[in-house]
PDB file of C-alpha atoms and ligand atoms in Angstrom:
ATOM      1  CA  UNK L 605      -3.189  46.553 -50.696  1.00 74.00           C
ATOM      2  CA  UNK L 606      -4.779  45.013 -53.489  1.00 82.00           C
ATOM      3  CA  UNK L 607      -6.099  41.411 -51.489  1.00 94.00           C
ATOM      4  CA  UNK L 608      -7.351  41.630 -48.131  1.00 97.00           C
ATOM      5  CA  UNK L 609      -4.780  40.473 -45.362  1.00 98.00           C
ATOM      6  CA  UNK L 610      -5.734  37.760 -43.698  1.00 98.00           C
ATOM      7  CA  UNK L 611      -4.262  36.382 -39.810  1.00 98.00           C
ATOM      8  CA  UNK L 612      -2.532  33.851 -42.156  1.00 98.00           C
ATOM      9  CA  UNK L 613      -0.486  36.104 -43.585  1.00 98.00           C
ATOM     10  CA  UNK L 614       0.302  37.640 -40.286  1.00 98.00           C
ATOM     11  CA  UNK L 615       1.924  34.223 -39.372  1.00 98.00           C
ATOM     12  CA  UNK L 616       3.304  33.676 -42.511  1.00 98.00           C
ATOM     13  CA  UNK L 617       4.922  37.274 -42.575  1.00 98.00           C
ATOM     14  CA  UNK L 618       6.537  36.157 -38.908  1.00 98.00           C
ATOM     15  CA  UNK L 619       7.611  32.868 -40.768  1.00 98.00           C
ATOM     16  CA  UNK L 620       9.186  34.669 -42.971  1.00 98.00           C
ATOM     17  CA  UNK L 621      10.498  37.182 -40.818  1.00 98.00           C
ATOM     18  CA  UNK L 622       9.297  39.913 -42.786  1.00 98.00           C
ATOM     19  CA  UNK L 623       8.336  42.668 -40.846  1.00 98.00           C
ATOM     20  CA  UNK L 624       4.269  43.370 -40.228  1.00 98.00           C
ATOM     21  CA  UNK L 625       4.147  47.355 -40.718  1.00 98.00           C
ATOM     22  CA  UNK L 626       1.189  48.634 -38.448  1.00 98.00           C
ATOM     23  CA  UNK L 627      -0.265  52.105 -37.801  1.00 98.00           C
ATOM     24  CA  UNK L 628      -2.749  53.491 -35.086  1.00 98.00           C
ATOM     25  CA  UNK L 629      -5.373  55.612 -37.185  1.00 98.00           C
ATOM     26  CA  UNK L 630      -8.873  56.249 -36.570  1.00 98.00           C
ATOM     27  CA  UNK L 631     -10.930  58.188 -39.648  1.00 98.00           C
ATOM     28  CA  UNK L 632     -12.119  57.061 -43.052  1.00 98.00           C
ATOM     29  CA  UNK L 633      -9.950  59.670 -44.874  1.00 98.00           C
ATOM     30  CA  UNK L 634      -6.508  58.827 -43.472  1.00 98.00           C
ATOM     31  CA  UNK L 635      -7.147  54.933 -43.309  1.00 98.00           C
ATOM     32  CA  UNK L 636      -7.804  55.464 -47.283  1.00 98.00           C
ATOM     33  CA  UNK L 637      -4.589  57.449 -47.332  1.00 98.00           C
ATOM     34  CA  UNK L 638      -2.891  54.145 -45.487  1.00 98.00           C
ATOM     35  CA  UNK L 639      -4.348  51.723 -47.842  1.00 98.00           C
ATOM     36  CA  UNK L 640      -2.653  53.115 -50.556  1.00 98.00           C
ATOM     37  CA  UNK L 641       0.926  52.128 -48.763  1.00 98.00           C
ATOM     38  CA  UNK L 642       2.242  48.918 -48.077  1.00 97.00           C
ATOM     39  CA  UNK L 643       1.323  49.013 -44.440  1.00 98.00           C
ATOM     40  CA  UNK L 644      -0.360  45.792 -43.348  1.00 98.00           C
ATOM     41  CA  UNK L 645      -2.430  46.364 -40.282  1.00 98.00           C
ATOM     42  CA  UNK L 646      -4.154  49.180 -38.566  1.00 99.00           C
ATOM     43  CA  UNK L 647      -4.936  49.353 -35.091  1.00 99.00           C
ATOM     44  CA  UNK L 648      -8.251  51.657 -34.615  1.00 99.00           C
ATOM     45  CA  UNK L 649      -6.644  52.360 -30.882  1.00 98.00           C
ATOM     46  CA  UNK L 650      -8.619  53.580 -28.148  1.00 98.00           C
ATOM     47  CA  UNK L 651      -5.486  56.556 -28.196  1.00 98.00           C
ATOM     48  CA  UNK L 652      -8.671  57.770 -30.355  1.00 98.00           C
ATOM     49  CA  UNK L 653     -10.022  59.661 -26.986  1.00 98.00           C
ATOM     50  CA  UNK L 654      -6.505  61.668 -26.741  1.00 97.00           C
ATOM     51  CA  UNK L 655      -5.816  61.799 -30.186  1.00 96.00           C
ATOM     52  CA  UNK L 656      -9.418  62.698 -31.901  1.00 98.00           C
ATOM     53  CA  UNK L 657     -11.271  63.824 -28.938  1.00 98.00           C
ATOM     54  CA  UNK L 658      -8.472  65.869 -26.481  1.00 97.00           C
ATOM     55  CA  UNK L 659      -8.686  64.031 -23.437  1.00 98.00           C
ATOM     56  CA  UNK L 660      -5.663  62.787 -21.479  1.00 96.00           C
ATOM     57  CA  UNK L 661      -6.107  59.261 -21.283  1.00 97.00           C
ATOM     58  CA  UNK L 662      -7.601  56.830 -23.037  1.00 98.00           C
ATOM     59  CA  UNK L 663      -9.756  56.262 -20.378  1.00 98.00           C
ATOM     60  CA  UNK L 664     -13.284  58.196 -21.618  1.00 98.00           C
ATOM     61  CA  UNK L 665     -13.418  56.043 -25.351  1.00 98.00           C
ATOM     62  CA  UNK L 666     -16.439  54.716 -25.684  1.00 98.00           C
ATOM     63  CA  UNK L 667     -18.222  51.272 -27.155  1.00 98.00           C
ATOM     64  CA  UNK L 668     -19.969  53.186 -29.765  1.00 98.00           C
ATOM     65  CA  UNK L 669     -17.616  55.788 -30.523  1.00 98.00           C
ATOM     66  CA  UNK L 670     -14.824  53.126 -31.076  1.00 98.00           C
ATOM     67  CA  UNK L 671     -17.360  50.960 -33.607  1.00 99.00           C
ATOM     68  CA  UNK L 672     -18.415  54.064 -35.266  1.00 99.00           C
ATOM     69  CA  UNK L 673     -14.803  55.268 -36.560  1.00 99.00           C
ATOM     70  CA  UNK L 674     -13.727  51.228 -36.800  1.00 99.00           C
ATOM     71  CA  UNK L 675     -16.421  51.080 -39.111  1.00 99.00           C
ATOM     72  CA  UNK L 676     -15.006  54.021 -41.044  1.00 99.00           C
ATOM     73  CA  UNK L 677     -11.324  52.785 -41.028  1.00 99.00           C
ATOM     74  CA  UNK L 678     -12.687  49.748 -42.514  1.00 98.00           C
ATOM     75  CA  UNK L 679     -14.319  51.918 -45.031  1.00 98.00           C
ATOM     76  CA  UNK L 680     -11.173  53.543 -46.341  1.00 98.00           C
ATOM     77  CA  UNK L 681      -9.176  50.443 -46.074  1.00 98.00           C
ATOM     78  CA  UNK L 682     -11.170  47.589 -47.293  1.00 98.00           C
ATOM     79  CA  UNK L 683      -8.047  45.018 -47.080  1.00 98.00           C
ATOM     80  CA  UNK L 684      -5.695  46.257 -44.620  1.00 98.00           C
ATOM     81  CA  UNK L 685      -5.636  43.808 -41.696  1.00 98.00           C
ATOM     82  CA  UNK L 686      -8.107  45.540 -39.245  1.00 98.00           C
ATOM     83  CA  UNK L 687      -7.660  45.478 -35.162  1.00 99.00           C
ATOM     84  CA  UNK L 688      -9.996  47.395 -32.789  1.00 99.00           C
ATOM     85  CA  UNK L 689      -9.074  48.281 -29.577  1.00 98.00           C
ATOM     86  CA  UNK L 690     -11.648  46.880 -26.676  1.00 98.00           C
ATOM     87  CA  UNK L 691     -12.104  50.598 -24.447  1.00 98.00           C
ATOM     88  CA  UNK L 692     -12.241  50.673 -21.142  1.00 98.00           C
ATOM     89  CA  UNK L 693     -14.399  49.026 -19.352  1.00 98.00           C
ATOM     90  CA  UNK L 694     -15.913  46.862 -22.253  1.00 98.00           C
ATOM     91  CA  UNK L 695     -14.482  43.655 -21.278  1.00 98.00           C
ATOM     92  CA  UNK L 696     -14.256  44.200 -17.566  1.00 96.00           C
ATOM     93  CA  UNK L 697     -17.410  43.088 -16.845  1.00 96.00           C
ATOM     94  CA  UNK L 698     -17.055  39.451 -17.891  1.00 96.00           C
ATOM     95  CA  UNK L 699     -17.551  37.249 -20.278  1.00 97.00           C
ATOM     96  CA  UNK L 700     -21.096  37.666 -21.803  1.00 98.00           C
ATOM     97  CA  UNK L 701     -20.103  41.875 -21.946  1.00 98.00           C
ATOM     98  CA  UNK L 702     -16.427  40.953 -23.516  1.00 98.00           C
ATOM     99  CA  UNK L 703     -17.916  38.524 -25.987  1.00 98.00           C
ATOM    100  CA  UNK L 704     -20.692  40.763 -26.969  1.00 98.00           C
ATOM    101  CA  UNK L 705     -18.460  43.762 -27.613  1.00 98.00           C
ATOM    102  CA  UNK L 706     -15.717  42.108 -29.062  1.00 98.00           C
ATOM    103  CA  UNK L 707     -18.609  40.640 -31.897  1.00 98.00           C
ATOM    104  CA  UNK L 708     -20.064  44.266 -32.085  1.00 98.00           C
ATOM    105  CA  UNK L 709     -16.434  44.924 -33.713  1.00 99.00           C
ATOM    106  CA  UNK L 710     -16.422  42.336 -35.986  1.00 98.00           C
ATOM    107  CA  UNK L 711     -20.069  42.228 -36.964  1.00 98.00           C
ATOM    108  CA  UNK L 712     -20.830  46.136 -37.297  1.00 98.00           C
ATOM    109  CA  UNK L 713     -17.562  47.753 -37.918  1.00 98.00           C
ATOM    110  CA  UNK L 714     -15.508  44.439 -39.753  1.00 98.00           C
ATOM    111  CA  UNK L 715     -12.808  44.265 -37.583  1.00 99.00           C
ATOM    112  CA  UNK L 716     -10.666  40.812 -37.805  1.00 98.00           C
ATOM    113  CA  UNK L 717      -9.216  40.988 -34.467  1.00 99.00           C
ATOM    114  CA  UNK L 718     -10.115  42.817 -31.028  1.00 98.00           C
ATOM    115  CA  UNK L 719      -7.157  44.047 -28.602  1.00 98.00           C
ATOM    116  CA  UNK L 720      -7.378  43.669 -24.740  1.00 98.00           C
ATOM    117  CA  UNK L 721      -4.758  45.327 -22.644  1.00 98.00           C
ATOM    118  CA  UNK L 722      -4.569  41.989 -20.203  1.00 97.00           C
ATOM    119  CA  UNK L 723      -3.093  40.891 -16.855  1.00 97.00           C
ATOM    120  CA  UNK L 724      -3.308  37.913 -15.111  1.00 97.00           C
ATOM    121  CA  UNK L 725      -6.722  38.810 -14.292  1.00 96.00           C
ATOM    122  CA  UNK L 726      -7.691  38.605 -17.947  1.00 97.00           C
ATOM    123  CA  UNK L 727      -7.127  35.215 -19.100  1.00 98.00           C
ATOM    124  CA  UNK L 728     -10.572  33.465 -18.667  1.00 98.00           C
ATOM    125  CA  UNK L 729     -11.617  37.110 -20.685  1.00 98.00           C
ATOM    126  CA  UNK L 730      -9.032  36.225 -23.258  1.00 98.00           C
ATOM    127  CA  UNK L 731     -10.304  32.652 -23.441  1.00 98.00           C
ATOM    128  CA  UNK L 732     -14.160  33.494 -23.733  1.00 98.00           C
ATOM    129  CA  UNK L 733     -13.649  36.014 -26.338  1.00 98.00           C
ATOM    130  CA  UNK L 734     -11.363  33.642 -28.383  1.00 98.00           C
ATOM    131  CA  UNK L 735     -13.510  30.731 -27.840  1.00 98.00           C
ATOM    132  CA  UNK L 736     -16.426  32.544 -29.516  1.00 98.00           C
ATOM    133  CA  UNK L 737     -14.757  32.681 -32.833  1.00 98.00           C
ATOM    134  CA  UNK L 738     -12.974  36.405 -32.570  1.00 98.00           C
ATOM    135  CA  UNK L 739      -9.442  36.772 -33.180  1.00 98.00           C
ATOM    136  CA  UNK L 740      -7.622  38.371 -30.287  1.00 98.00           C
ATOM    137  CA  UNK L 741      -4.770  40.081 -29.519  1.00 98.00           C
ATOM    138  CA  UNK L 742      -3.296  40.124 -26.181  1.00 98.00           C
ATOM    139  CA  UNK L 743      -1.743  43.966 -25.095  1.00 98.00           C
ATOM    140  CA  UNK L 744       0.618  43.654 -21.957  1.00 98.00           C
ATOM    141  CA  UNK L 745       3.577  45.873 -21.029  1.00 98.00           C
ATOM    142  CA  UNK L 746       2.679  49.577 -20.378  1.00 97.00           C
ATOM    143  CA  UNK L 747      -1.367  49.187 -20.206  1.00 97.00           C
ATOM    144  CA  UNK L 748      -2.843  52.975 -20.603  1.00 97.00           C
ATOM    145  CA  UNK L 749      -6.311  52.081 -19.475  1.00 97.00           C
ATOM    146  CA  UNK L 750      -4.039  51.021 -16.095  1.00 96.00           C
ATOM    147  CA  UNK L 751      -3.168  55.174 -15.326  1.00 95.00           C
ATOM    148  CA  UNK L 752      -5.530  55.092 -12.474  1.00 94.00           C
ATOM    149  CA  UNK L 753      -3.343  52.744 -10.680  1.00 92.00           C
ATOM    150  CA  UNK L 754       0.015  53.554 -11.708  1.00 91.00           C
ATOM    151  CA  UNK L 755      -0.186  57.029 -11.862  1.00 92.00           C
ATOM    152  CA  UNK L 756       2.534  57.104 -14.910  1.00 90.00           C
ATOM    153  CA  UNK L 757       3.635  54.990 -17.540  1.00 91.00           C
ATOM    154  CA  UNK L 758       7.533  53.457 -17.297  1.00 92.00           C
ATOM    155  CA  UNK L 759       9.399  50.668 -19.084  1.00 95.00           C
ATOM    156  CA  UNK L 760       8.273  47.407 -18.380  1.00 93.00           C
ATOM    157  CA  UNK L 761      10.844  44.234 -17.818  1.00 95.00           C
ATOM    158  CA  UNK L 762      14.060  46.450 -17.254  1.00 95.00           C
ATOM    159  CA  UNK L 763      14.693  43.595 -13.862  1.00 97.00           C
ATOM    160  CA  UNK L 764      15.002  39.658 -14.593  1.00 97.00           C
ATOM    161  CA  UNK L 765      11.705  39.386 -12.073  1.00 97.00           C
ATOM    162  CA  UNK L 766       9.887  41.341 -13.917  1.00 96.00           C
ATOM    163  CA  UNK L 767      10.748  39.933 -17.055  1.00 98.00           C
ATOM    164  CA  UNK L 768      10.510  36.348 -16.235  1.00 98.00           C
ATOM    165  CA  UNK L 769       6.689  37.347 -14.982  1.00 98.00           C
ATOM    166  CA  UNK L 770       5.770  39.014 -18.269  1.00 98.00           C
ATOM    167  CA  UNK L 771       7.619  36.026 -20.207  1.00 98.00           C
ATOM    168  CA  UNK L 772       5.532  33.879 -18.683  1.00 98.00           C
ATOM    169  CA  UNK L 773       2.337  36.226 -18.763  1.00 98.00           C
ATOM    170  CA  UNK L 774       2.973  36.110 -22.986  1.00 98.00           C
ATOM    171  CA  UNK L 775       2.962  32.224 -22.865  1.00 98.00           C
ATOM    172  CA  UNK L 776      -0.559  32.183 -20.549  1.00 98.00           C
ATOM    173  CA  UNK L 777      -1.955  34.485 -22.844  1.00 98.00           C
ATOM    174  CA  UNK L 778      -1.081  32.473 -26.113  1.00 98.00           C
ATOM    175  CA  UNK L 779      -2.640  29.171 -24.374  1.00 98.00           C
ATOM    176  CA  UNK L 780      -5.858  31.209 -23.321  1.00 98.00           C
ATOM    177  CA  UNK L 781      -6.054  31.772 -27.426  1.00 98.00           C
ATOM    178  CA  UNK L 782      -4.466  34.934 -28.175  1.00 98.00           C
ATOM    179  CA  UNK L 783      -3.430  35.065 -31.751  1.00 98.00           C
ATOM    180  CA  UNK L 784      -1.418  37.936 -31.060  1.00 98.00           C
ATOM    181  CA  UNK L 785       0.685  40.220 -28.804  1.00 98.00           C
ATOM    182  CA  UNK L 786       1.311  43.755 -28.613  1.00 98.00           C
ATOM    183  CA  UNK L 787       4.542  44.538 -26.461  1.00 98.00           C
ATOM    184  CA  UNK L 788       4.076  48.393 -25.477  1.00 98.00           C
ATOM    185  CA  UNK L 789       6.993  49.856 -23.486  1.00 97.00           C
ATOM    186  CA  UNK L 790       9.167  46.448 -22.713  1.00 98.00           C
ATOM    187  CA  UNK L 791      12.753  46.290 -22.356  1.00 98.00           C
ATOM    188  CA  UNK L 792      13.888  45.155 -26.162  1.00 98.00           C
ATOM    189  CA  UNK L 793      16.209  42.171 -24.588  1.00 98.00           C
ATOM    190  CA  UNK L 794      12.964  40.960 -22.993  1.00 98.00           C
ATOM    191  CA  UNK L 795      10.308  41.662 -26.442  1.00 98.00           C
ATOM    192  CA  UNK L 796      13.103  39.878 -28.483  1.00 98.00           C
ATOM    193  CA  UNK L 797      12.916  36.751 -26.130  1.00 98.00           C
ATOM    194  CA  UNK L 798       8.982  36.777 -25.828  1.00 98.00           C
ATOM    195  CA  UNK L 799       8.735  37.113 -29.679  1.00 98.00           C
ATOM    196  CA  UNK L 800      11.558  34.217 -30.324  1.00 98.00           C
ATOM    197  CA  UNK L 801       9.445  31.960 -28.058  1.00 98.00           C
ATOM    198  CA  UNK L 802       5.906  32.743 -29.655  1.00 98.00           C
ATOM    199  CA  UNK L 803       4.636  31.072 -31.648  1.00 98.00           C
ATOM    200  CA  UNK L 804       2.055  34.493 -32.377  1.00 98.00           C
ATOM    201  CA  UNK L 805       3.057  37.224 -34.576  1.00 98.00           C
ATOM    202  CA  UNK L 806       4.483  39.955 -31.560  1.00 98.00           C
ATOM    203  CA  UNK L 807       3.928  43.729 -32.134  1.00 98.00           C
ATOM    204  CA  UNK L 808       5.869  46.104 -30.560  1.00 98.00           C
ATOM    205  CA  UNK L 809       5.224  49.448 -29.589  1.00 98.00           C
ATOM    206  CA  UNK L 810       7.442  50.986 -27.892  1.00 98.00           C
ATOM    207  CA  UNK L 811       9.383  47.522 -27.219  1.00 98.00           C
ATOM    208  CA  UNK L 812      12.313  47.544 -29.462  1.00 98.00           C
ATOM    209  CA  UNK L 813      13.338  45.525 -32.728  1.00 98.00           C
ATOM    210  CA  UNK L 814      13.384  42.283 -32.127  1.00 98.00           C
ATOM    211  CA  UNK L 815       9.389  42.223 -32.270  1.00 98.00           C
ATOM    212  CA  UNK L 816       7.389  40.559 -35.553  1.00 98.00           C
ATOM    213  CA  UNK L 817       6.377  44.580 -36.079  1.00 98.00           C
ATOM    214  CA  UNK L 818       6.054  47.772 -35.212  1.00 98.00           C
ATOM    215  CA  UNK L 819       3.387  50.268 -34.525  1.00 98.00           C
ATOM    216  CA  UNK L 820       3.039  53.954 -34.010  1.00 98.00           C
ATOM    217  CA  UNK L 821       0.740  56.383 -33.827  1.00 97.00           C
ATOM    218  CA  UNK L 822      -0.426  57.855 -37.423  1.00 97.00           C
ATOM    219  CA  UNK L 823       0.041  61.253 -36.291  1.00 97.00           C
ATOM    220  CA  UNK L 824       3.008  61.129 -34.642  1.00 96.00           C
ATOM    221  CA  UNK L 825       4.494  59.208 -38.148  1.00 97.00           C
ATOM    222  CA  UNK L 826       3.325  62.398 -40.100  1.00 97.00           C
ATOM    223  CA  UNK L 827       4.197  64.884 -37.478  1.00 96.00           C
ATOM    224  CA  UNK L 828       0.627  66.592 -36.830  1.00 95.00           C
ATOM    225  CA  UNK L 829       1.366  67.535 -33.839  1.00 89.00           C
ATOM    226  CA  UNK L 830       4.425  69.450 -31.758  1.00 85.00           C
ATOM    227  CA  UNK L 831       3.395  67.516 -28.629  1.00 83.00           C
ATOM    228  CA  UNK L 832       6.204  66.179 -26.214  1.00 82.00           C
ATOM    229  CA  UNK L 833       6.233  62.270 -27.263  1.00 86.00           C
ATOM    230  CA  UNK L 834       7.470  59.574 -25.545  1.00 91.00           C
ATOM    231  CA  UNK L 835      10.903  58.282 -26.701  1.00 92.00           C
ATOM    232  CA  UNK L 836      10.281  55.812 -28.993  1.00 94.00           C
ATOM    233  CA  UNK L 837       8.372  57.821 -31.404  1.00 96.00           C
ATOM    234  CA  UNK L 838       9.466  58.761 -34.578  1.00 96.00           C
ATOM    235  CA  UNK L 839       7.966  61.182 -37.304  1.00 96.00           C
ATOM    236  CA  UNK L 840       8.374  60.930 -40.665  1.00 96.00           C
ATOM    237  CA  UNK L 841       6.416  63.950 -42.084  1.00 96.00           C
ATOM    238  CA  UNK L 842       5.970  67.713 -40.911  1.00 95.00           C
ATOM    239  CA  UNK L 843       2.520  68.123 -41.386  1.00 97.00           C
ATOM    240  CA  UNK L 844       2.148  70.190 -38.738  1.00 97.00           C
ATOM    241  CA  UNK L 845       3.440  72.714 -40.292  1.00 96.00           C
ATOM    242  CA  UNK L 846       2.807  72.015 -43.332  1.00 97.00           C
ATOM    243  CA  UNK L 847      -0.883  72.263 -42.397  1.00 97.00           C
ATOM    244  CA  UNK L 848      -0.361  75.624 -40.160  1.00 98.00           C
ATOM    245  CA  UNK L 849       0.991  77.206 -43.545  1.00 98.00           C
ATOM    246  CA  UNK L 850      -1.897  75.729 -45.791  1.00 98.00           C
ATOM    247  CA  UNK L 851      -4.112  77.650 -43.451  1.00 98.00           C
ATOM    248  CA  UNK L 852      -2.195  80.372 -43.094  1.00 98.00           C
ATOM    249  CA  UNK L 853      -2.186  80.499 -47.344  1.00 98.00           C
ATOM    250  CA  UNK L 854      -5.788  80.196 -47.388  1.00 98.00           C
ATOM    251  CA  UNK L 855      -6.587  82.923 -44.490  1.00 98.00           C
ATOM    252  CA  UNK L 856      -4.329  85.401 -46.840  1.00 98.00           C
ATOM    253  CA  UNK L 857      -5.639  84.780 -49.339  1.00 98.00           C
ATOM    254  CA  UNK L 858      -9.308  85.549 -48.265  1.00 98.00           C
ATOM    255  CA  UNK L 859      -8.497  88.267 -46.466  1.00 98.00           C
ATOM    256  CA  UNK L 860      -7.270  89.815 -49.516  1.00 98.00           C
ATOM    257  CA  UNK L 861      -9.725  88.319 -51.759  1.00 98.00           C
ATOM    258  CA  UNK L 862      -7.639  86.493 -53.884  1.00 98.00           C
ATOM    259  CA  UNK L 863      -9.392  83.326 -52.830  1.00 98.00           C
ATOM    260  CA  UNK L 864     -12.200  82.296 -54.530  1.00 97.00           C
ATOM    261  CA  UNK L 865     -11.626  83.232 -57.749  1.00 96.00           C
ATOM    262  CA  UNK L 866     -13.335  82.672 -60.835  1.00 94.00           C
ATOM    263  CA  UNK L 867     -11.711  79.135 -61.546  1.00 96.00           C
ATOM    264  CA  UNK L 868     -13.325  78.363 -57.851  1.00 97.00           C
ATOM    265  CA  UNK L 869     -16.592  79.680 -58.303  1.00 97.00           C
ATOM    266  CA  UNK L 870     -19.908  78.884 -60.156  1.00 97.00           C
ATOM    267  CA  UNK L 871     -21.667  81.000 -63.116  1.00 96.00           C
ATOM    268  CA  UNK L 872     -24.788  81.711 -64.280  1.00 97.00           C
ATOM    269  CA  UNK L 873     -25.108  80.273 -68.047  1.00 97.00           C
ATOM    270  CA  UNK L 874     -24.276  82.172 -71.046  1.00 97.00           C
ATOM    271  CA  UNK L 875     -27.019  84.956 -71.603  1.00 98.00           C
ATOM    272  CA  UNK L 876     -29.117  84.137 -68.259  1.00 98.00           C
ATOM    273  CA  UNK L 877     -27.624  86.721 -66.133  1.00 98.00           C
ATOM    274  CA  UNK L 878     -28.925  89.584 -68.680  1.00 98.00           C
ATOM    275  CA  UNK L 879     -32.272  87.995 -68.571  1.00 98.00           C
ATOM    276  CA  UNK L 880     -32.519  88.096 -65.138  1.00 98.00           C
ATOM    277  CA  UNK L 881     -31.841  91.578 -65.375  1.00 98.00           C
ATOM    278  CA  UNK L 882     -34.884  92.267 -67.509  1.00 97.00           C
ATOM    279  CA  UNK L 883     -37.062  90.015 -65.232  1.00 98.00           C
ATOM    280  CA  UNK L 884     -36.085  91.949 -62.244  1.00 97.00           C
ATOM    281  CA  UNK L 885     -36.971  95.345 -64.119  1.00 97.00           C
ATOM    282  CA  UNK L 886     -39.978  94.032 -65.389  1.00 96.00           C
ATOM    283  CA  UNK L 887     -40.448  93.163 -61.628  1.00 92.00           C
ATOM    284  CA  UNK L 888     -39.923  96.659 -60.154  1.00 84.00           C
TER     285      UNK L 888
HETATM  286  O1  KIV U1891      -4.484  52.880 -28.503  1.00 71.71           O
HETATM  287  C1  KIV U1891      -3.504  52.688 -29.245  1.00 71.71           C
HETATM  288  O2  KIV U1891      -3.307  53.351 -30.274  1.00 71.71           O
HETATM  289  C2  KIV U1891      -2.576  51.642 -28.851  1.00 71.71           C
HETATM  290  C3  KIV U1891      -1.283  51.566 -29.576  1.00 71.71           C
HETATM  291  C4  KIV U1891      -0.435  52.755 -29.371  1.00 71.71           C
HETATM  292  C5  KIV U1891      -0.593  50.300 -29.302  1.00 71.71           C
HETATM  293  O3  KIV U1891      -2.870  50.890 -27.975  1.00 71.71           O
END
């Protein structure tokens, strides 16, 4: 990206129906990797606690944690369109705690948007965090930091009840000030109608095609890992094993000491190792 994307262009890419292209990454190296693409948005997700740190939910991701690696996102991608995810329990609270994280984002890691995974229960949260100047978007569908209660994740919408309660959960949202959605897991007859009747740019995840865009995981899209995925994931790479064999290259070849060689080492300068020499048998 050579200009910074703005929220305007989000709107204006739904205007125009051209797809916005988003990724879930969390490290300086691979969001450097992403700004040289023509993907418009990353998500710094709080999927970082599975993903980066092993544990099974997203659950454990912290304030600080999250800020820290925003922070370095932002760093390798100076002008993708930047979204960090609000962790668990760091909206909660109420207002005051949701408005101060949310500005932690923006002010110390230069995020242009925060995410809340939101229910009903959410929309003053929504409200107070958009009426303090931060751009949010609203996550509802499948809501992760929601395992406790549900126990597993499953498709969201699949009845007309269902559907007519999340239809009308988008709308609240978008009055409460949410700039955006994110769809995860939704019935794509339902994400098509939600995204038709917003006036928000809608990203899916999991929801089908009839969203404004699409997001996935970063290393699910390169294939880093052999995990079991849910089905809407696709990869697009095999660096999984692509990296197992780099290692495996790089383990044969020290074992057998082909690795470094002279090309990948330093030297003394010309003459200096002979003087040494003489130092060290003046020295003995
Ligand atoms: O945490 C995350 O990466 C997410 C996306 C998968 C939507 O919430």
């Amino acid at each position: 990206m050579d200009t910074k994307v703005t929220i305007a262009d989000l709107f204006r890419f739904k205007h125009q129906n051209r797809k916005i292209v988003a990724v879930s990454c969390y490290d300086y190296t691979t969001a450097k990797l992403v700004s040289q693409t023509d993907v418009q948005m990353i998500l710094v997700g709080d999927s970082a606690a599975q993903i980066v740190l092993g544990f099974d939910s997203t659950l454990p991701a912290k304030m600080d944690f999250m800020v820290t690696i925003t922070a370095a996102v932002r760093r390798g991608a100076p002008n993708i369109f930047l979204v960090a995810d609000m962790p668990f329990l760091s909206y909660q609270l109420g207002d005051v705690e949701a408005i101060r994280n949310a500005g932690r984002f923006v002010a110390e890691a230069g995020a242009q948007m925060v995410k809340i995974e939101a229910t009903q229960a959410h929309l003053d949260i929504i409200k107070s965090v958009s009426d303090a100047g931060i751009a949010v978007m609203a996550h509802i569908g499948i809501l992760p930091q929601n395992i406790g209660k549900t126990g597993r994740f499953k498709a969201v919408a699949t009845t007309a009840d269902v559907a007519m309660e999340l239809i009308t959960l988008a709308e609240q949202m978008v009055k409460c000030g949410a700039q955006s959605l994110l769809l995860e897991g939704t019935a794509t007859e339902i994400a098509e109608i939600i995204t038709k009747r917003s006036e928000v740019p809608v990203i899916s995840c999991g929801s089908g095609s009839g969203c404004d865009g699409q997001i996935l995981v970063i290393n699910d899209i390169l294939g880093l890992t052999k995990d079991s995925s849910p089905k809407f994931v696709k990869s697009y790479g095999n660096l999984n094993q692509n990296t197992i064999d780099a290692l495996n290259a790089y383990s044969k070849e020290v074992s057998t000491g082909q690795f470094p060689n002279a090309e990948h080492s330093y030297h003394m300068k010309p003459g200096e190792l002979e003087r040494l020499h003489a130092l060290l048998k003046k020295k003995c």
